[in-house]
Structure formats: structure tokens, C-alpha cells
């Protein structure tokens, strides 16, 4: 079976960097917030769901994700996790940290180069000490910038995710999960190293316990021997009659010497007894610690394996969720277009119908106006005929008057105009057709 398939694999050859953890109330706070997400009305929301409801639910998802990521980012500070290793930074945010790191590295190299120059008269003359001082100041400034770079990047990150969409927030959550997987594995390796050192400590403590017991046994044997000699010496001291004699002094000195020896051996016996008890106690303590650490490491393996597997699946699950959100938006967009299309169809239909109605009405109005027009024209022609009749009567009188007064027969002139239908109109003044009008001039008496 491939090693890659083993989700519980822990490669102890990998070098890890230990992180000091400052456990606070972050975990309890996060668990409390997550517990508040239970919604007893969720079933009713599903049953009564509409596209508009889904928008509200999706926005709540985004808000929940945003709060969770903010809490995780704050939690990083409390447990000592480096920000740039646990958050998906964009190029601008990452650049702040990278630039600060590069500046710090350059400052260290420049200070090393400045200090590397020999402390000679000529080097000092050409500014060696000034360069060292300047390099030291630059190193302090670079270190200060590096220390602040995480907070600057974090502030930009927090500002960016405030308005981030669900997909960006899900990507951030996935990134944190991947970072957590590595962190759990690093912690497993750290625990495993401590376990190995404790196993060695158990062996050493057990050996020391055994040695202490052996030494204690040897001391006890020596004590028995010294107790016997002390008993004999005390008895010999009592048997000396002359308390002022040299024999008594020698016997007393021997007793004192034996008592000191017994006291020393008693002290050694107590020391080896205490040491044996201590080593035995640490054997049990180390053994208990190993059991606890092994249990914790096992739990970490379980969490890491599940988190790793679930994260891989979750990425696909998130992809589906994001695509579903986009599909919902597309569906809403299509519905809007359909609604607009129907309304447009309705408006165009109304306009076309109005055009047809207006056209029909105009035709009817035109037809209705024809008799009225004819009636008006009849009146016009009647008035015209009546006027002509009066003109003819007047012309007859003029002819007769001319004939009587001047002897001029005007009949031929006037008949020329009325030789046809007596009701026919005049052709406009009696001038012959085609004959040009005489131009007016200053000599024209009629002008």
C-alpha cells in the first residue's frame, strides 16, 4: 500500500519548528459561537424557500464564515501561530512581510560586513565606526519593521475579507484547514520526540532505582557489621574500671568513631532509600506521561487524518456550493430576463394593437369625412354656379349697353366664353391661351 494513502503516517525525519502555545479562552469562545448557530426554524426555511430566501441564507453563510475566520485569525495570536503561515495572503499582503524579511536579512549582512573590517587606523579613518553605527541603526529599524509587518498584513487581510464573497471565504477556511493539518502533524512529531526521551528517562530511572536499592543493601550490611562492633566497643567501655585511665580514653574514642561510622552509614541508607523511592516514583510518572502523550498523539492523528480527508472532500463540496450559488444567480437573471421579455412583449403587443386600432379609426374617420367633403364641395360649386349666373346676367346687360351706346356688338366677344355649357366656369379673364401678358412699364396707364 502506498505511503501517501496512509492518513495516519507521521514522518519523524522531518524537522519541525516548535511553537509556544499560550492557551487562553479562545477555544471556549469559538465553541460558544458555533453552538449559537443552531436554528430550530431551519426545516421551515427549507419548506418555504424561494430564490429570495436563498439570497438571505447565502448572505448569512457569508456572515458566519466571516465571523469564524476573524475568530480563527484572532485565535492564531492567542496560541502563538504565525499569521503568514496560517492565512491565505494575497500578493500585496505577502509583499509587506517579504519586503520586511529581505530588509532585515540585508541589514544583518551589512552589519556583519561592517564589523568584519579590521579595526585599523586607515579603516577607522575612512568611516569604519560610522558604518558600523549606521548598520546597527538600520538593523534596529529593519527588525522593528519586520515585527510590525505581520500586523500590517493582518490589517489588510481583515479589511479585504470584510467585503469578500463566499468563495473567497471558503478558500480561506480551506487554507486554514490545510495549515492546521501541518500543525497537527508537527505537534505529533514533537510529542513523539518527547515520548522517546521519556522512554530513555524511564530506563535511566529504573537503572538508578536498581542501583540505589543495591547500594542500600550494601550499606545495610555494613551497618549490621558496624552495629555489632559498636555493641562490643560499648561493652568494653563499660568494663573499664578506671574512668581516668588511658584505656578508658581509647575505648571511648573507639566507641565515638564507631558511632560516627554508623551515623554516616545511616545517612547513606536513608539517601539510597530516598533515591530509590524517587527513581521508582519517576518511573511511574514518566510512564503515566508517556501514556497521556501517546493518547494525545493518537487523538491528534485521528483529528489530522479526518481533517485531511474531510478537507479534500470539503473542497469539492465547497465547489458545488459556489457553483450552486452562481446557478441560483443565473436562474434569477434568467427569470428577470424572462420577466422583462414578457413585459416587452406585452408593451409591443399593446403598441401594435394601438397602431391597428388607430389606423382603423383613421380609415373610418376618412370614410366618414367623404360625404361631408362632398357636401361642402356641392355648396362650393352651387355658390360658384350662382355667381356665374349673376355674372352672365350682368354681361348681357353690359353687351346691350355697349351696343346701344357705342354701336359695338359685344355678343361675339362674350359668346366666345360661353359657347359651351352655360354653367361652365370662366377660364380666367378672357385672355387668349398662350398669348403672353404685356410687361408693365412706366408708360402703362393701367399700372
Tab-separated table of C-alpha atoms in Angstrom:
chain	number	residue	atom	x	y	z
A	1	UNK	CA	0.000	0.000	0.000
A	2	UNK	CA	1.318	3.440	-0.892
A	3	UNK	CA	2.613	5.599	1.964
A	4	UNK	CA	0.614	8.522	0.598
A	5	UNK	CA	-2.562	6.602	1.273
A	6	UNK	CA	-1.766	6.249	4.991
A	7	UNK	CA	-3.508	9.205	6.538
A	8	UNK	CA	-2.017	8.371	9.938
A	9	UNK	CA	1.576	8.405	8.746
A	10	UNK	CA	3.952	10.545	10.782
A	11	UNK	CA	7.403	11.022	9.304
A	12	UNK	CA	9.736	11.585	12.231
A	13	UNK	CA	12.607	12.545	9.925
A	14	UNK	CA	11.005	15.874	9.107
A	15	UNK	CA	12.415	18.805	11.034
A	16	UNK	CA	9.810	20.840	12.825
A	17	UNK	CA	9.802	24.202	14.490
A	18	UNK	CA	8.334	24.253	17.958
A	19	UNK	CA	5.699	26.885	18.674
A	20	UNK	CA	4.996	28.135	22.160
A	21	UNK	CA	1.288	27.902	22.860
A	22	UNK	CA	-0.404	30.421	25.092
A	23	UNK	CA	-3.784	28.839	25.732
A	24	UNK	CA	-6.486	31.376	26.538
A	25	UNK	CA	-10.252	31.493	26.314
A	26	UNK	CA	-10.238	31.396	22.530
A	27	UNK	CA	-11.397	27.788	22.217
A	28	UNK	CA	-14.333	28.241	24.596
A	29	UNK	CA	-15.332	31.455	22.839
A	30	UNK	CA	-15.279	29.813	19.425
A	31	UNK	CA	-17.215	26.774	20.630
A	32	UNK	CA	-19.793	29.062	22.213
A	33	UNK	CA	-20.239	31.000	18.958
A	34	UNK	CA	-20.548	27.827	16.933
A	35	UNK	CA	-23.162	26.497	19.363
A	36	UNK	CA	-25.276	29.599	18.714
A	37	UNK	CA	-25.619	28.661	15.058
A	38	UNK	CA	-28.294	26.019	15.747
A	39	UNK	CA	-31.512	27.184	14.145
A	40	UNK	CA	-34.757	25.392	15.108
A	41	UNK	CA	-36.549	27.048	12.167
A	42	UNK	CA	-34.253	25.550	9.531
A	43	UNK	CA	-36.821	22.948	8.426
A	44	UNK	CA	-39.458	25.624	7.916
A	45	UNK	CA	-36.951	27.713	5.953
A	46	UNK	CA	-36.335	24.800	3.621
A	47	UNK	CA	-40.038	24.100	3.171
A	48	UNK	CA	-40.852	27.754	2.429
A	49	UNK	CA	-37.715	28.521	0.433
A	50	UNK	CA	-37.795	30.887	-2.521
A	51	UNK	CA	-34.942	32.330	-4.545
A	52	UNK	CA	-35.133	35.499	-2.448
A	53	UNK	CA	-34.952	33.442	0.762
A	54	UNK	CA	-31.883	31.665	-0.578
A	55	UNK	CA	-30.169	35.025	-1.048
A	56	UNK	CA	-30.710	35.799	2.647
A	57	UNK	CA	-29.489	32.340	3.669
A	58	UNK	CA	-26.391	32.659	1.484
A	59	UNK	CA	-25.642	36.057	2.997
A	60	UNK	CA	-25.951	34.518	6.460
A	61	UNK	CA	-23.494	31.821	5.345
A	62	UNK	CA	-21.083	34.549	4.279
A	63	UNK	CA	-21.529	36.418	7.559
A	64	UNK	CA	-20.995	33.240	9.590
A	65	UNK	CA	-17.874	32.376	7.596
A	66	UNK	CA	-16.542	35.897	8.017
A	67	UNK	CA	-17.029	35.797	11.802
A	68	UNK	CA	-15.414	32.349	12.000
A	69	UNK	CA	-12.361	33.440	10.021
A	70	UNK	CA	-11.991	36.560	12.161
A	71	UNK	CA	-12.138	34.394	15.295
A	72	UNK	CA	-9.603	31.968	13.844
A	73	UNK	CA	-7.287	34.828	12.944
A	74	UNK	CA	-7.529	36.219	16.490
A	75	UNK	CA	-7.097	32.700	17.867
A	76	UNK	CA	-3.808	32.420	15.979
A	77	UNK	CA	-2.396	35.235	18.078
A	78	UNK	CA	-3.531	33.644	21.332
A	79	UNK	CA	-1.965	30.245	20.625
A	80	UNK	CA	1.181	31.649	19.015
A	81	UNK	CA	0.569	30.600	15.421
A	82	UNK	CA	2.419	32.717	12.872
A	83	UNK	CA	-0.118	34.714	10.882
A	84	UNK	CA	1.553	34.398	7.482
A	85	UNK	CA	1.690	30.610	7.826
A	86	UNK	CA	-1.985	30.218	8.651
A	87	UNK	CA	-3.778	32.637	6.313
A	88	UNK	CA	-4.080	32.818	2.535
A	89	UNK	CA	-2.423	36.172	1.845
A	90	UNK	CA	-2.790	37.913	-1.485
A	91	UNK	CA	0.350	39.237	-3.268
A	92	UNK	CA	0.085	42.736	-1.748
A	93	UNK	CA	-0.239	41.388	1.808
A	94	UNK	CA	2.526	38.846	1.318
A	95	UNK	CA	4.796	41.532	-0.140
A	96	UNK	CA	4.686	43.522	3.102
A	97	UNK	CA	6.079	40.546	5.019
A	98	UNK	CA	8.549	39.516	2.308
A	99	UNK	CA	9.950	43.035	1.994
A	100	UNK	CA	10.401	43.275	5.756
A	101	UNK	CA	12.210	39.920	5.827
A	102	UNK	CA	14.516	40.918	2.961
A	103	UNK	CA	15.323	44.242	4.600
A	104	UNK	CA	16.172	42.513	7.864
A	105	UNK	CA	18.433	39.998	6.109
A	106	UNK	CA	20.245	42.777	4.239
A	107	UNK	CA	20.700	44.743	7.466
A	108	UNK	CA	22.253	41.717	9.188
A	109	UNK	CA	24.659	41.124	6.291
A	110	UNK	CA	25.660	44.802	6.150
A	111	UNK	CA	26.362	44.854	9.889
A	112	UNK	CA	28.431	41.664	9.602
A	113	UNK	CA	30.408	43.179	6.719
A	114	UNK	CA	30.982	46.410	8.655
A	115	UNK	CA	32.175	44.530	11.743
A	116	UNK	CA	34.343	42.227	9.605
A	117	UNK	CA	36.624	45.057	8.565
A	118	UNK	CA	39.785	45.144	10.704
A	119	UNK	CA	39.943	47.794	13.413
A	120	UNK	CA	42.850	49.686	11.861
A	121	UNK	CA	43.756	53.340	11.664
A	122	UNK	CA	43.050	53.563	7.949
A	123	UNK	CA	39.710	51.745	8.139
A	124	UNK	CA	38.613	53.960	11.006
A	125	UNK	CA	39.814	56.976	9.065
A	126	UNK	CA	37.560	56.005	6.158
A	127	UNK	CA	34.493	55.684	8.365
A	128	UNK	CA	34.525	52.115	9.711
A	129	UNK	CA	32.927	53.055	13.043
A	130	UNK	CA	30.360	55.285	11.374
A	131	UNK	CA	29.370	52.483	9.017
A	132	UNK	CA	29.019	50.088	11.939
A	133	UNK	CA	26.786	52.566	13.783
A	134	UNK	CA	24.692	53.179	10.665
A	135	UNK	CA	24.366	49.420	10.065
A	136	UNK	CA	23.286	48.889	13.685
A	137	UNK	CA	20.609	51.589	13.365
A	138	UNK	CA	19.396	50.057	10.096
A	139	UNK	CA	19.221	46.630	11.756
A	140	UNK	CA	17.082	48.041	14.577
A	141	UNK	CA	14.763	49.767	12.088
A	142	UNK	CA	14.567	46.619	9.935
A	143	UNK	CA	13.776	44.474	12.972
A	144	UNK	CA	11.081	46.944	14.024
A	145	UNK	CA	9.557	46.843	10.530
A	146	UNK	CA	9.689	43.050	10.499
A	147	UNK	CA	7.915	42.880	13.854
A	148	UNK	CA	5.173	45.205	12.580
A	149	UNK	CA	4.818	43.591	9.147
A	150	UNK	CA	2.565	40.789	10.391
A	151	UNK	CA	0.140	43.276	11.916
A	152	UNK	CA	0.115	45.395	8.744
A	153	UNK	CA	-0.560	42.359	6.574
A	154	UNK	CA	-3.178	41.147	9.014
A	155	UNK	CA	-4.964	44.518	8.973
A	156	UNK	CA	-5.021	44.477	5.147
A	157	UNK	CA	-6.238	40.880	5.212
A	158	UNK	CA	-9.054	41.657	7.651
A	159	UNK	CA	-10.118	44.664	5.589
A	160	UNK	CA	-10.108	42.575	2.417
A	161	UNK	CA	-12.251	39.763	3.762
A	162	UNK	CA	-14.812	42.204	5.171
A	163	UNK	CA	-16.249	42.534	1.663
A	164	UNK	CA	-15.129	39.135	0.349
A	165	UNK	CA	-17.601	36.834	-1.332
A	166	UNK	CA	-18.451	33.344	-0.114
A	167	UNK	CA	-15.969	31.680	-2.476
A	168	UNK	CA	-13.043	33.728	-1.096
A	169	UNK	CA	-14.073	32.968	2.491
A	170	UNK	CA	-14.405	29.248	1.738
A	171	UNK	CA	-10.944	29.281	0.162
A	172	UNK	CA	-9.577	30.950	3.287
A	173	UNK	CA	-11.231	28.347	5.505
A	174	UNK	CA	-9.758	25.571	3.362
A	175	UNK	CA	-6.317	27.174	3.570
A	176	UNK	CA	-6.557	27.310	7.354
A	177	UNK	CA	-7.587	23.648	7.402
A	178	UNK	CA	-4.516	22.724	5.343
A	179	UNK	CA	-2.313	24.757	7.677
A	180	UNK	CA	-3.931	23.075	10.691
A	181	UNK	CA	-3.173	19.644	9.211
A	182	UNK	CA	0.524	20.517	9.036
A	183	UNK	CA	0.415	21.967	12.539
A	184	UNK	CA	-1.182	18.797	13.931
A	185	UNK	CA	1.450	16.670	12.242
A	186	UNK	CA	4.237	18.860	13.640
A	187	UNK	CA	2.714	18.500	17.103
A	188	UNK	CA	2.584	14.716	16.695
A	189	UNK	CA	6.284	14.689	15.867
A	190	UNK	CA	7.043	16.858	18.863
A	191	UNK	CA	5.081	14.532	21.161
A	192	UNK	CA	6.804	11.526	19.658
A	193	UNK	CA	10.223	13.051	20.376
A	194	UNK	CA	9.212	13.687	23.995
A	195	UNK	CA	7.907	10.123	24.247
A	196	UNK	CA	11.258	8.761	23.099
A	197	UNK	CA	13.126	10.933	25.591
A	198	UNK	CA	10.763	9.795	28.361
A	199	UNK	CA	11.331	6.161	27.438
A	200	UNK	CA	15.051	6.761	27.801
A	201	UNK	CA	14.380	8.540	31.103
A	202	UNK	CA	12.354	5.561	32.337
A	203	UNK	CA	15.232	3.202	31.574
A	204	UNK	CA	17.698	5.507	33.317
A	205	UNK	CA	15.391	5.998	36.308
A	206	UNK	CA	14.793	2.261	36.549
A	207	UNK	CA	18.530	1.558	36.429
A	208	UNK	CA	19.174	4.190	39.064
A	209	UNK	CA	16.385	2.729	41.181
A	210	UNK	CA	18.022	-0.687	40.969
A	211	UNK	CA	21.460	0.743	41.749
A	212	UNK	CA	20.060	2.677	44.715
A	213	UNK	CA	18.488	-0.479	46.120
A	214	UNK	CA	21.754	-2.362	45.659
A	215	UNK	CA	23.700	0.389	47.392
A	216	UNK	CA	21.147	0.454	50.175
A	217	UNK	CA	21.577	-3.281	50.622
A	218	UNK	CA	25.353	-2.891	50.797
A	219	UNK	CA	25.042	-0.090	53.348
A	220	UNK	CA	22.636	-2.151	55.438
A	221	UNK	CA	25.194	-4.980	55.503
A	222	UNK	CA	27.897	-2.555	56.580
A	223	UNK	CA	25.539	-1.147	59.218
A	224	UNK	CA	24.939	-4.568	60.711
A	225	UNK	CA	28.669	-5.078	60.926
A	226	UNK	CA	29.241	-1.635	62.482
A	227	UNK	CA	26.348	-2.110	64.906
A	228	UNK	CA	27.983	-5.360	66.111
A	229	UNK	CA	31.356	-3.654	66.543
A	230	UNK	CA	29.705	-0.678	68.293
A	231	UNK	CA	27.964	-3.046	70.701
A	232	UNK	CA	31.239	-4.703	71.513
A	233	UNK	CA	33.025	-1.378	71.939
A	234	UNK	CA	30.346	-0.046	74.300
A	235	UNK	CA	30.524	-3.232	76.339
A	236	UNK	CA	34.323	-2.927	76.510
A	237	UNK	CA	33.945	0.706	77.589
A	238	UNK	CA	31.635	-0.280	80.428
A	239	UNK	CA	34.109	-2.939	81.593
A	240	UNK	CA	36.930	-0.395	82.065
A	241	UNK	CA	37.009	0.352	85.779
A	242	UNK	CA	39.260	3.378	85.815
A	243	UNK	CA	37.459	6.144	84.063
A	244	UNK	CA	40.555	8.345	84.215
A	245	UNK	CA	42.855	5.864	82.582
A	246	UNK	CA	44.264	5.840	79.069
A	247	UNK	CA	42.480	2.526	78.454
A	248	UNK	CA	39.130	4.221	79.107
A	249	UNK	CA	40.005	7.107	76.779
A	250	UNK	CA	40.964	4.714	73.993
A	251	UNK	CA	37.796	2.690	74.485
A	252	UNK	CA	35.663	5.879	74.442
A	253	UNK	CA	37.408	7.102	71.280
A	254	UNK	CA	36.685	3.775	69.599
A	255	UNK	CA	33.015	4.000	70.541
A	256	UNK	CA	32.828	7.553	69.216
A	257	UNK	CA	34.499	6.518	65.962
A	258	UNK	CA	32.092	3.602	65.510
A	259	UNK	CA	29.097	5.831	66.275
A	260	UNK	CA	30.233	8.299	63.577
A	261	UNK	CA	30.622	5.462	61.118
A	262	UNK	CA	27.148	4.174	61.975
A	263	UNK	CA	25.732	7.668	61.566
A	264	UNK	CA	27.331	8.017	58.131
A	265	UNK	CA	26.022	4.639	57.059
A	266	UNK	CA	22.546	5.507	58.361
A	267	UNK	CA	22.671	8.670	56.291
A	268	UNK	CA	23.744	6.707	53.224
A	269	UNK	CA	20.995	4.178	53.861
A	270	UNK	CA	18.381	6.948	54.059
A	271	UNK	CA	19.816	8.637	50.939
A	272	UNK	CA	19.747	5.440	48.908
A	273	UNK	CA	16.268	4.641	50.230
A	274	UNK	CA	15.022	8.113	49.248
A	275	UNK	CA	16.801	7.936	45.896
A	276	UNK	CA	15.321	4.528	45.148
A	277	UNK	CA	11.847	5.791	46.079
A	278	UNK	CA	12.350	8.892	43.938
A	279	UNK	CA	13.510	6.933	40.927
A	280	UNK	CA	10.659	4.494	41.350
A	281	UNK	CA	8.257	7.435	41.536
A	282	UNK	CA	9.675	8.951	38.339
A	283	UNK	CA	9.432	5.637	36.568
A	284	UNK	CA	5.702	5.694	37.281
A	285	UNK	CA	5.433	9.428	36.465
A	286	UNK	CA	7.264	9.045	33.156
A	287	UNK	CA	5.194	6.003	32.348
A	288	UNK	CA	1.987	7.920	33.063
A	289	UNK	CA	3.217	10.880	30.990
A	290	UNK	CA	4.008	8.578	28.075
A	291	UNK	CA	0.526	7.083	28.280
A	292	UNK	CA	-1.037	10.551	28.277
A	293	UNK	CA	1.162	11.775	25.428
A	294	UNK	CA	0.514	8.621	23.418
A	295	UNK	CA	-3.220	9.124	23.902
A	296	UNK	CA	-2.957	12.762	22.843
A	297	UNK	CA	-0.831	11.846	19.847
A	298	UNK	CA	-3.354	9.205	18.882
A	299	UNK	CA	-6.150	11.752	19.120
A	300	UNK	CA	-4.131	14.222	17.064
A	301	UNK	CA	-3.586	11.545	14.445
A	302	UNK	CA	-7.319	10.912	14.349
A	303	UNK	CA	-8.135	14.603	14.015
A	304	UNK	CA	-5.429	15.134	11.420
A	305	UNK	CA	-6.473	12.133	9.353
A	306	UNK	CA	-10.131	13.164	9.460
A	307	UNK	CA	-9.335	16.816	8.806
A	308	UNK	CA	-7.087	15.941	5.886
A	309	UNK	CA	-9.600	13.567	4.329
A	310	UNK	CA	-12.575	15.820	5.044
A	311	UNK	CA	-10.762	18.889	3.733
A	312	UNK	CA	-10.142	17.156	0.408
A	313	UNK	CA	-13.811	16.226	0.228
A	314	UNK	CA	-14.867	19.598	1.568
A	315	UNK	CA	-13.100	21.403	-1.252
A	316	UNK	CA	-15.310	19.552	-3.723
A	317	UNK	CA	-18.321	20.231	-1.514
A	318	UNK	CA	-17.476	23.934	-1.424
A	319	UNK	CA	-17.032	23.969	-5.200
A	320	UNK	CA	-20.522	22.556	-5.519
A	321	UNK	CA	-21.895	25.168	-3.141
A	322	UNK	CA	-20.242	28.018	-5.019
A	323	UNK	CA	-21.470	26.695	-8.370
A	324	UNK	CA	-24.962	26.350	-6.874
A	325	UNK	CA	-24.847	29.988	-5.751
A	326	UNK	CA	-23.788	31.048	-9.233
A	327	UNK	CA	-26.519	28.885	-10.755
A	328	UNK	CA	-29.060	30.496	-8.445
A	329	UNK	CA	-27.865	33.897	-9.615
A	330	UNK	CA	-28.049	32.788	-13.245
A	331	UNK	CA	-31.520	31.404	-12.652
A	332	UNK	CA	-32.616	34.680	-11.108
A	333	UNK	CA	-31.024	36.541	-14.012
A	334	UNK	CA	-32.858	34.317	-16.487
A	335	UNK	CA	-36.107	34.889	-14.593
A	336	UNK	CA	-35.538	38.647	-14.729
A	337	UNK	CA	-34.851	38.467	-18.459
A	338	UNK	CA	-37.928	36.320	-18.964
A	339	UNK	CA	-39.988	38.793	-16.955
A	340	UNK	CA	-38.580	41.698	-18.973
A	341	UNK	CA	-39.204	39.784	-22.183
A	342	UNK	CA	-42.826	39.109	-21.262
A	343	UNK	CA	-43.320	42.732	-20.305
A	344	UNK	CA	-41.671	43.866	-23.523
A	345	UNK	CA	-43.878	41.504	-25.498
A	346	UNK	CA	-46.882	42.913	-23.710
A	347	UNK	CA	-45.836	46.508	-24.398
A	348	UNK	CA	-45.052	45.827	-28.055
A	349	UNK	CA	-48.336	43.960	-28.409
A	350	UNK	CA	-50.160	46.866	-26.849
A	351	UNK	CA	-48.391	49.293	-29.187
A	352	UNK	CA	-49.116	47.173	-32.271
A	353	UNK	CA	-52.746	46.757	-31.236
A	354	UNK	CA	-52.981	50.509	-30.652
A	355	UNK	CA	-51.455	51.116	-34.091
A	356	UNK	CA	-54.024	48.839	-35.737
A	357	UNK	CA	-56.869	50.396	-33.792
A	358	UNK	CA	-55.681	53.910	-34.586
A	359	UNK	CA	-55.252	53.016	-38.271
A	360	UNK	CA	-58.746	51.531	-38.449
A	361	UNK	CA	-60.188	54.552	-36.722
A	362	UNK	CA	-58.331	56.873	-39.106
A	363	UNK	CA	-59.692	54.917	-42.074
A	364	UNK	CA	-63.202	55.110	-40.624
A	365	UNK	CA	-62.762	58.834	-39.992
A	366	UNK	CA	-61.542	59.295	-43.547
A	367	UNK	CA	-64.559	57.402	-44.898
A	368	UNK	CA	-66.879	59.334	-42.639
A	369	UNK	CA	-65.390	62.611	-43.890
A	370	UNK	CA	-66.019	61.840	-47.591
A	371	UNK	CA	-69.794	62.709	-47.550
A	372	UNK	CA	-69.054	65.815	-45.530
A	373	UNK	CA	-66.405	66.822	-48.053
A	374	UNK	CA	-68.752	66.177	-50.952
A	375	UNK	CA	-71.464	68.196	-49.269
A	376	UNK	CA	-69.049	71.091	-48.785
A	377	UNK	CA	-67.952	70.859	-52.397
A	378	UNK	CA	-71.580	70.848	-53.539
A	379	UNK	CA	-72.063	74.099	-51.662
A	380	UNK	CA	-68.922	75.489	-53.257
A	381	UNK	CA	-69.986	74.532	-56.738
A	382	UNK	CA	-73.544	75.773	-56.098
A	383	UNK	CA	-72.218	79.159	-54.949
A	384	UNK	CA	-69.901	79.195	-57.950
A	385	UNK	CA	-72.767	78.467	-60.377
A	386	UNK	CA	-74.908	81.081	-58.701
A	387	UNK	CA	-72.115	83.616	-59.037
A	388	UNK	CA	-71.670	82.741	-62.730
A	389	UNK	CA	-75.346	83.156	-63.335
A	390	UNK	CA	-75.207	86.624	-61.882
A	391	UNK	CA	-72.128	87.369	-63.970
A	392	UNK	CA	-73.851	86.209	-67.190
A	393	UNK	CA	-76.867	88.336	-66.424
A	394	UNK	CA	-74.582	91.289	-65.802
A	395	UNK	CA	-72.650	90.535	-69.017
A	396	UNK	CA	-75.880	90.588	-71.013
A	397	UNK	CA	-76.689	93.963	-69.658
A	398	UNK	CA	-73.197	95.230	-70.438
A	399	UNK	CA	-73.469	93.946	-74.047
A	400	UNK	CA	-76.740	95.596	-74.562
A	401	UNK	CA	-75.463	98.809	-73.011
A	402	UNK	CA	-72.372	98.802	-75.227
A	403	UNK	CA	-74.415	98.114	-78.343
A	404	UNK	CA	-76.859	100.839	-77.563
A	405	UNK	CA	-74.249	103.437	-76.626
A	406	UNK	CA	-71.291	102.779	-78.958
A	407	UNK	CA	-72.723	100.672	-81.696
A	408	UNK	CA	-70.291	97.901	-80.856
A	409	UNK	CA	-71.622	94.398	-80.983
A	410	UNK	CA	-70.117	92.639	-77.967
A	411	UNK	CA	-72.014	89.437	-78.493
A	412	UNK	CA	-69.252	87.663	-80.363
A	413	UNK	CA	-66.725	88.535	-77.681
A	414	UNK	CA	-68.856	87.250	-74.832
A	415	UNK	CA	-70.186	84.242	-76.746
A	416	UNK	CA	-66.662	83.053	-77.115
A	417	UNK	CA	-66.608	82.468	-73.410
A	418	UNK	CA	-69.998	80.922	-73.053
A	419	UNK	CA	-70.321	78.900	-76.203
A	420	UNK	CA	-70.208	75.713	-74.145
A	421	UNK	CA	-72.161	74.770	-71.050
A	422	UNK	CA	-73.689	77.924	-69.689
A	423	UNK	CA	-72.789	76.632	-66.180
A	424	UNK	CA	-69.068	76.154	-67.129
A	425	UNK	CA	-66.636	78.427	-65.295
A	426	UNK	CA	-64.611	81.120	-66.935
A	427	UNK	CA	-61.028	80.233	-67.938
A	428	UNK	CA	-59.627	83.170	-66.036
A	429	UNK	CA	-60.000	86.575	-67.614
A	430	UNK	CA	-60.667	86.098	-71.300
A	431	UNK	CA	-57.041	86.305	-72.412
A	432	UNK	CA	-56.170	84.071	-75.346
A	433	UNK	CA	-54.339	80.898	-74.300
A	434	UNK	CA	-50.647	81.033	-74.963
A	435	UNK	CA	-50.526	84.794	-75.565
A	436	UNK	CA	-48.017	86.427	-73.202
A	437	UNK	CA	-49.017	89.168	-70.891
A	438	UNK	CA	-47.771	92.559	-71.768
A	439	UNK	CA	-44.954	93.663	-69.475
A	440	UNK	CA	-45.782	96.539	-67.217
A	441	UNK	CA	-43.798	99.705	-67.602
A	442	UNK	CA	-43.960	103.276	-66.597
A	443	UNK	CA	-45.962	104.136	-69.722
A	444	UNK	CA	-48.671	101.642	-68.889
A	445	UNK	CA	-51.644	103.807	-67.960
A	446	UNK	CA	-53.326	100.973	-66.126
A	447	UNK	CA	-50.363	100.190	-63.883
